[in-house]
mmCIF file of C-alpha atoms in Angstrom:
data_model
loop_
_atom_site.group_PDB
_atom_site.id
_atom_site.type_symbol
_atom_site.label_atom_id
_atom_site.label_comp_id
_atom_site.label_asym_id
_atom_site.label_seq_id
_atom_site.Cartn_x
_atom_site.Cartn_y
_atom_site.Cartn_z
ATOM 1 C CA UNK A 10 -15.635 14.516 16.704
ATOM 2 C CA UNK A 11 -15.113 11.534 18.655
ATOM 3 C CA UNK A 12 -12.385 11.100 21.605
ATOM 4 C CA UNK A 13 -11.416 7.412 22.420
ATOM 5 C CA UNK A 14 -11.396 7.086 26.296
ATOM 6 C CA UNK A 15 -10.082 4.085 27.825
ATOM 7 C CA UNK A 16 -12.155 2.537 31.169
ATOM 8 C CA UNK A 17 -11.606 -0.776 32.695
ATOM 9 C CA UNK A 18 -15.157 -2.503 32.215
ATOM 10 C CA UNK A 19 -16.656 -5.956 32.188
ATOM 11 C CA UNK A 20 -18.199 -7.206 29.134
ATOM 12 C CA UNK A 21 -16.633 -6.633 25.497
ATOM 13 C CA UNK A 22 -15.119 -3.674 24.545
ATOM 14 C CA UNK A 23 -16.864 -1.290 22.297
ATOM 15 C CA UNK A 24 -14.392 0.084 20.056
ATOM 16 C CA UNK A 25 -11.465 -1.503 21.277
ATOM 17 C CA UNK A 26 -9.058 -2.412 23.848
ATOM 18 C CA UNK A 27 -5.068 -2.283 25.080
ATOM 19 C CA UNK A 28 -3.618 -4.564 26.504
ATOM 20 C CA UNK A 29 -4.379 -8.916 26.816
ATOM 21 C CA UNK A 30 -4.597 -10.779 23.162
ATOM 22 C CA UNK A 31 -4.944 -9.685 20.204
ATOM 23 C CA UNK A 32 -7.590 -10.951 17.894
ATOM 24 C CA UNK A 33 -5.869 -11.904 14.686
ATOM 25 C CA UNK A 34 -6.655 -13.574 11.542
ATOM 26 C CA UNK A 35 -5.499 -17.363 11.531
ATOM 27 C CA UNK A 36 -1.773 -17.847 10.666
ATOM 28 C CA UNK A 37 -0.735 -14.188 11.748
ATOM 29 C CA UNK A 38 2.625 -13.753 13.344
ATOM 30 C CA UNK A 39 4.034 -11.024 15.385
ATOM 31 C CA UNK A 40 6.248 -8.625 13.805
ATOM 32 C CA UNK A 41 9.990 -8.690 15.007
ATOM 33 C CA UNK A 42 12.374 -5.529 15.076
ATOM 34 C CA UNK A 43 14.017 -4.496 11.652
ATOM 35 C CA UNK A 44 16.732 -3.771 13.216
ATOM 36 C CA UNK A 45 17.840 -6.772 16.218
ATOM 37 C CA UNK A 46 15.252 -8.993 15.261
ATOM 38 C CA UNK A 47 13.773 -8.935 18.988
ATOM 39 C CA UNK A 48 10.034 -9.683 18.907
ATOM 40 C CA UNK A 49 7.445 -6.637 19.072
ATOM 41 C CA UNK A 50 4.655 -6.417 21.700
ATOM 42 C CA UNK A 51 1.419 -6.234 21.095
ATOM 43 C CA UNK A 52 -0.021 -2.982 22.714
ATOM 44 C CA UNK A 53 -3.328 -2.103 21.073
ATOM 45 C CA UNK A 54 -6.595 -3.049 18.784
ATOM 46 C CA UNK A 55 -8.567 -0.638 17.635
ATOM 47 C CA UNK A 56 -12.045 -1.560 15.660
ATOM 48 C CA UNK A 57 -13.039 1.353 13.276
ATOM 49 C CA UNK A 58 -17.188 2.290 13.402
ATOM 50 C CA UNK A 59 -19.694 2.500 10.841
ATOM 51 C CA UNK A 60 -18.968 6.123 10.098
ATOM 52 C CA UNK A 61 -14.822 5.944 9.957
ATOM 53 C CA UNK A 62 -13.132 5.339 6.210
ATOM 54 C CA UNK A 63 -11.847 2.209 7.285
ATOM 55 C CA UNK A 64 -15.065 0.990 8.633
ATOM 56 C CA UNK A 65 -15.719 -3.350 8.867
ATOM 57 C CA UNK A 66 -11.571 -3.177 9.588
ATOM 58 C CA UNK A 67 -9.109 -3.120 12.703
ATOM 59 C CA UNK A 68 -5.913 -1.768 13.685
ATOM 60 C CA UNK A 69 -3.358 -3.828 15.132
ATOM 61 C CA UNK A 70 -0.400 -1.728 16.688
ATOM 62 C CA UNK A 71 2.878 -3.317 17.793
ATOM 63 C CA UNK A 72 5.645 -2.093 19.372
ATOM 64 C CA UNK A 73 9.353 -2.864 20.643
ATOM 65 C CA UNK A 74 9.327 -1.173 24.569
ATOM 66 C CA UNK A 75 13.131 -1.342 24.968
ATOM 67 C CA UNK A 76 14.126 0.051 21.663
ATOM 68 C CA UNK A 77 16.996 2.409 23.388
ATOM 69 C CA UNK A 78 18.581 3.223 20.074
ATOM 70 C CA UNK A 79 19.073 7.222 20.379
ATOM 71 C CA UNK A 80 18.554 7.965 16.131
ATOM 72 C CA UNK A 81 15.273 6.185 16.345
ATOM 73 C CA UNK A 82 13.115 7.087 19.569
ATOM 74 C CA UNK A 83 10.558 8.421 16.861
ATOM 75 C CA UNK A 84 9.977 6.394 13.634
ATOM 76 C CA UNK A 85 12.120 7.753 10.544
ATOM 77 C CA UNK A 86 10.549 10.519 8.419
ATOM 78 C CA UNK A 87 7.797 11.013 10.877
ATOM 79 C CA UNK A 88 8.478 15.357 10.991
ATOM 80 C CA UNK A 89 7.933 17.618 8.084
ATOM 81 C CA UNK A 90 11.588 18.271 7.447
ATOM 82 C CA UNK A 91 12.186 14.408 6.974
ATOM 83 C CA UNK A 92 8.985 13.514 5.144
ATOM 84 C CA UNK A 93 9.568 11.586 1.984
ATOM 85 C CA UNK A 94 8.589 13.252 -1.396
ATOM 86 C CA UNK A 95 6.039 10.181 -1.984
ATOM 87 C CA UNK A 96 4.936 7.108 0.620
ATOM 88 C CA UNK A 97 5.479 3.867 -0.548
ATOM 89 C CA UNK A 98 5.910 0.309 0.481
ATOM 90 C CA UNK A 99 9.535 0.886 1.230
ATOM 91 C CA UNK A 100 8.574 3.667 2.813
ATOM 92 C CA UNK A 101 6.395 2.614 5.327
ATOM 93 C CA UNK A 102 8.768 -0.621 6.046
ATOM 94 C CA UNK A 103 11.548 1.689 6.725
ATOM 95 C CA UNK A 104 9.562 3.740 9.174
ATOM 96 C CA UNK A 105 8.431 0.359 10.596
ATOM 97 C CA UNK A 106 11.259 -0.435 12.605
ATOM 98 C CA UNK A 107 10.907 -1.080 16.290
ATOM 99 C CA UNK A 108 6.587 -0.827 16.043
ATOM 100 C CA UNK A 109 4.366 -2.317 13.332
ATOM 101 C CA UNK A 110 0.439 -1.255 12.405
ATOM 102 C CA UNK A 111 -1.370 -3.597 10.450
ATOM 103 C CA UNK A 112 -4.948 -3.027 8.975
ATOM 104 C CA UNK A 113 -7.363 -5.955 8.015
ATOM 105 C CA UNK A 114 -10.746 -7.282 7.940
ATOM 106 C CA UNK A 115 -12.300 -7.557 11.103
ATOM 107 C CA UNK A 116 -14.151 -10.763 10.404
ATOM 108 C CA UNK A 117 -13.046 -13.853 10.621
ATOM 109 C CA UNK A 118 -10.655 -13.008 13.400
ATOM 110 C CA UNK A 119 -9.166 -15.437 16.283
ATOM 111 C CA UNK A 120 -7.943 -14.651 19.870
ATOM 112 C CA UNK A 121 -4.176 -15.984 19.794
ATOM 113 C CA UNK A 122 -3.338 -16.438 23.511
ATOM 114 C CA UNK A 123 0.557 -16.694 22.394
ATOM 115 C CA UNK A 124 0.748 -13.373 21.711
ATOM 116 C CA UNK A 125 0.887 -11.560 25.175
ATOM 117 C CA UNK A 126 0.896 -7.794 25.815
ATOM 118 C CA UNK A 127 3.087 -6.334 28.502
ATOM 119 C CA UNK A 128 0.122 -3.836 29.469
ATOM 120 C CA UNK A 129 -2.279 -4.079 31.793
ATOM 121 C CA UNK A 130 -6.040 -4.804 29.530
ATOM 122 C CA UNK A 131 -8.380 -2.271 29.740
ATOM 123 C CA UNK A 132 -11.294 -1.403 27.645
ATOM 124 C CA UNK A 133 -11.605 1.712 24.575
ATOM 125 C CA UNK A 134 -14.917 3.130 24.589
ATOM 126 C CA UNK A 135 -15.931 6.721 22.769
ATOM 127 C CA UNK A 136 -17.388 9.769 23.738
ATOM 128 C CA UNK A 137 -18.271 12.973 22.673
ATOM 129 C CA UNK A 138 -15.880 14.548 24.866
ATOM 130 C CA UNK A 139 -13.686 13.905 27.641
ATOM 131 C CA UNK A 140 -11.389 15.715 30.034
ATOM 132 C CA UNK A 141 -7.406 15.510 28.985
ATOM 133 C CA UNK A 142 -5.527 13.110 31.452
ATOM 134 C CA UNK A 143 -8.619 10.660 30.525
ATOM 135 C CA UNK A 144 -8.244 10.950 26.267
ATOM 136 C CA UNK A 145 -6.378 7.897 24.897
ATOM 137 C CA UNK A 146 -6.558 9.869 21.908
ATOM 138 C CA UNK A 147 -9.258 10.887 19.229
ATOM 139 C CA UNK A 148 -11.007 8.871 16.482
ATOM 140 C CA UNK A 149 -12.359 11.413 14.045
ATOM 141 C CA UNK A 150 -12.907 12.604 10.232
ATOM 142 C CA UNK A 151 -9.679 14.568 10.227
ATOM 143 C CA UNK A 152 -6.674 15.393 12.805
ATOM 144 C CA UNK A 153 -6.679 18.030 15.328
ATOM 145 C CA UNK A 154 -3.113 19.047 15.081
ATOM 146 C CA UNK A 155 -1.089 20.523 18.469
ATOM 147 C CA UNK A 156 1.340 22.892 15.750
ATOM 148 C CA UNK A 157 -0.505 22.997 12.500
ATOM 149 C CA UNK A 158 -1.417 21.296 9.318
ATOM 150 C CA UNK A 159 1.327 18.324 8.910
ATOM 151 C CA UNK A 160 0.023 15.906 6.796
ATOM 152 C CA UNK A 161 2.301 13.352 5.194
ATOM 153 C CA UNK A 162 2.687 13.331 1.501
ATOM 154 C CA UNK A 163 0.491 11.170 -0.614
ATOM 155 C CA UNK A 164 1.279 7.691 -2.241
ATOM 156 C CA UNK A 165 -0.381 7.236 -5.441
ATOM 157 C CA UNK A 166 -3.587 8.103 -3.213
ATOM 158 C CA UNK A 167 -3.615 11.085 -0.610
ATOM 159 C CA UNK A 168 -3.495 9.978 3.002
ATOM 160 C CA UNK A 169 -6.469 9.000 4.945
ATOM 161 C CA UNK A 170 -7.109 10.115 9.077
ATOM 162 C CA UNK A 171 -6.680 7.358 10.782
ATOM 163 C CA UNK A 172 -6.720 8.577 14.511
ATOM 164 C CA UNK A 173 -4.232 9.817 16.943
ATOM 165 C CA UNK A 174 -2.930 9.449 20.256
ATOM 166 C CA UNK A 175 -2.923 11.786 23.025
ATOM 167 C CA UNK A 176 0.592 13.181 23.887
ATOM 168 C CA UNK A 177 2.589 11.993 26.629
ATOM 169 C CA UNK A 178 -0.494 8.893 27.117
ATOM 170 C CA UNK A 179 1.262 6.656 29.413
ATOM 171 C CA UNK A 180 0.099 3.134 28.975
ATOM 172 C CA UNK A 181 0.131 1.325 31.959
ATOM 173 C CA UNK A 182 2.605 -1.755 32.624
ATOM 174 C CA UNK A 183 1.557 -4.969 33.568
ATOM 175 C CA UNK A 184 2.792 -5.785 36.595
ATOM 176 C CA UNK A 185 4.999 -8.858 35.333
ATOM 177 C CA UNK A 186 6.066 -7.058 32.840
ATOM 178 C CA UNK A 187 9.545 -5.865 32.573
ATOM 179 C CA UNK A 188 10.681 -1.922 32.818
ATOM 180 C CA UNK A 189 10.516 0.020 29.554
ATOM 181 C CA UNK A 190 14.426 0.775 28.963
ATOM 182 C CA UNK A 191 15.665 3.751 28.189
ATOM 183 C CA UNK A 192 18.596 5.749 27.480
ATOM 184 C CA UNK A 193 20.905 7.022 29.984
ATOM 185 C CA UNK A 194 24.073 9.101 29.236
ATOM 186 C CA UNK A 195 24.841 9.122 33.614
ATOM 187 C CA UNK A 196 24.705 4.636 33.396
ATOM 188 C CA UNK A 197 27.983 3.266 32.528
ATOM 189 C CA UNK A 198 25.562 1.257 30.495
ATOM 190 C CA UNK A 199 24.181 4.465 28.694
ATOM 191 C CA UNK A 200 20.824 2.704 29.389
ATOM 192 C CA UNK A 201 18.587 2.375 32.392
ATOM 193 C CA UNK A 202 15.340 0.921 33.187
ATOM 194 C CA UNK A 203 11.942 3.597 33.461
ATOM 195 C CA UNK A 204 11.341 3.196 37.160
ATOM 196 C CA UNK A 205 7.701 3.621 36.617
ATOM 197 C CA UNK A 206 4.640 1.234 36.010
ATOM 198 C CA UNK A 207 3.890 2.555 32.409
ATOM 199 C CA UNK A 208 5.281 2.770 29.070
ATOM 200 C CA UNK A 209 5.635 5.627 26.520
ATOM 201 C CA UNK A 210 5.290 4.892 22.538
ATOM 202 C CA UNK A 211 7.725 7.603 20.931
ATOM 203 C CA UNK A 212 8.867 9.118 24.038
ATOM 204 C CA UNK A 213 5.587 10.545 24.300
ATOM 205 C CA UNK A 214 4.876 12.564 21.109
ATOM 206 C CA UNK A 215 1.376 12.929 19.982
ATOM 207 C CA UNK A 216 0.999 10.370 17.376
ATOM 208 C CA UNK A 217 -0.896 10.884 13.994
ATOM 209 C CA UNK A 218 -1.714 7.631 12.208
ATOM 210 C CA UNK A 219 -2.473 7.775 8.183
ATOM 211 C CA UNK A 220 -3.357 5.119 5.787
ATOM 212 C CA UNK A 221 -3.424 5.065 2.032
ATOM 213 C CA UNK A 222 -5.506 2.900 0.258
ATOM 214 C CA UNK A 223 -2.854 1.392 -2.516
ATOM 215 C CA UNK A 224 -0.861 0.596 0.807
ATOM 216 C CA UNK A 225 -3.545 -0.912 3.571
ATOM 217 C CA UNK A 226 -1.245 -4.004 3.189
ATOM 218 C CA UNK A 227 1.550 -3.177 4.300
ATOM 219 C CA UNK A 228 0.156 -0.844 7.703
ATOM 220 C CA UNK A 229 0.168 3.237 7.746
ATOM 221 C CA UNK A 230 2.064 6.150 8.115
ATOM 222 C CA UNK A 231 3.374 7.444 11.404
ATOM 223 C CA UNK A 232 3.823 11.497 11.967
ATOM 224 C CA UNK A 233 4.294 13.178 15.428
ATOM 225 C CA UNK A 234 4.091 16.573 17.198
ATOM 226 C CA UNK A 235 5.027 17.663 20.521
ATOM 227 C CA UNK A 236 3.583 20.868 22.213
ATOM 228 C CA UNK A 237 6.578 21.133 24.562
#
């Protein structure tokens, strides 16, 4: 078992890294929103190690920060009571709407210095074990789940561990990076800005990442669990 801590360092990162460019393969494009068509940011890379499934590929995960649409502050069918009976590529572009996870080959792979993240950069690097408030989440053979077994249902393959992300992980904002909005039933608005210097990715849930192997294309599956 394997807990991804993140550490501001010098030097490359050794599994990974938040924040800065993303390395992409020539040509890519940022996802937009499926639903306003507003261009996602680009919060994370992860690089998977010689033991993991997916090892000799990356994770690319995108997200939309001021998504402040109330039915979707967690992607759709992401709880046992809304899972689909089967995953499939309309599936996982449906749940897709305001982030985006792609999976690829690691080689071959460019810095694009267009695409900008609003977080500050800092570094991924494992350990063995680590103390809460420091775990960006954990990178292991299967999940360790806050309420009990949830795994999504299978495509024509069952679902593969990804990794997961710590609940309530704040990831910090850059500082010319604009407020994360959110939703505010006391604004005349209805929204407001986070008057803080982070940003939360599904108000906070702990998020469990799946792939499935007929599907790599076209990114994973998202499920979440909160404790509270």
């Amino acid at each position: 078992m394997s807990d991804i801590v993140l550490s501001i360092q010098d030097g490359s990162a050794s599994v990974g890294f938040l924040g800065g460019h993303p390395l992409v393969p020539k040509g890519f494009s940022p996802p937009r929103s499926g639903i306003n068509g507003i261009e996602q940011r680009f919060m994370f890379q992860l690089f998977f190690p010689e033991w993991h499934d997916l090892s000799g590929n990356c994770l690319l995960f995108f997200f939309d920060p001021n998504n402040i649409d109330e039915h979707h502050v967690i992607p759709d069918m992401s709880t046992p009571d809304n899972y689909p009976k089967i995953v499939d590529r309309g599936v996982l572009e449906k749940q897709q709407r305001y982030h985006s996870i792609f999976i690829f080959s690691a080689q071959d792979l460019i810095v694009d210095p267009q695409i900008v993240s609003p977080l500050v950069r800092k570094n991924m690097s494992l350990v063995e074990k680590s103390e809460p408030g420091d775990r960006f989440g954990r990178l292991n053979r299967s999940p360790v789940w806050l309420l009990g077994d949830e795994t999504p249902p299978p495509s024509t393959r069952l679902p593969t561990f990804v990794f997961q992300i710590s609940e309530n992980y704040l990831f910090e904002r850059h500082p010319t990076s604009s407020p994360q909005r959110q939703i505010d039933y006391f604004s005349s608005t209805g929204v407001s800005d986070r008057n803080t210097d982070n940003y939360k990715i599904f108000v906070g849930n702990e998020i469990y990442i799946f792939a499935y192997a007929d599907l790599i294309q076209f990114g994973a599956f998202v499920c979440v669990q909160n404790s509270e």
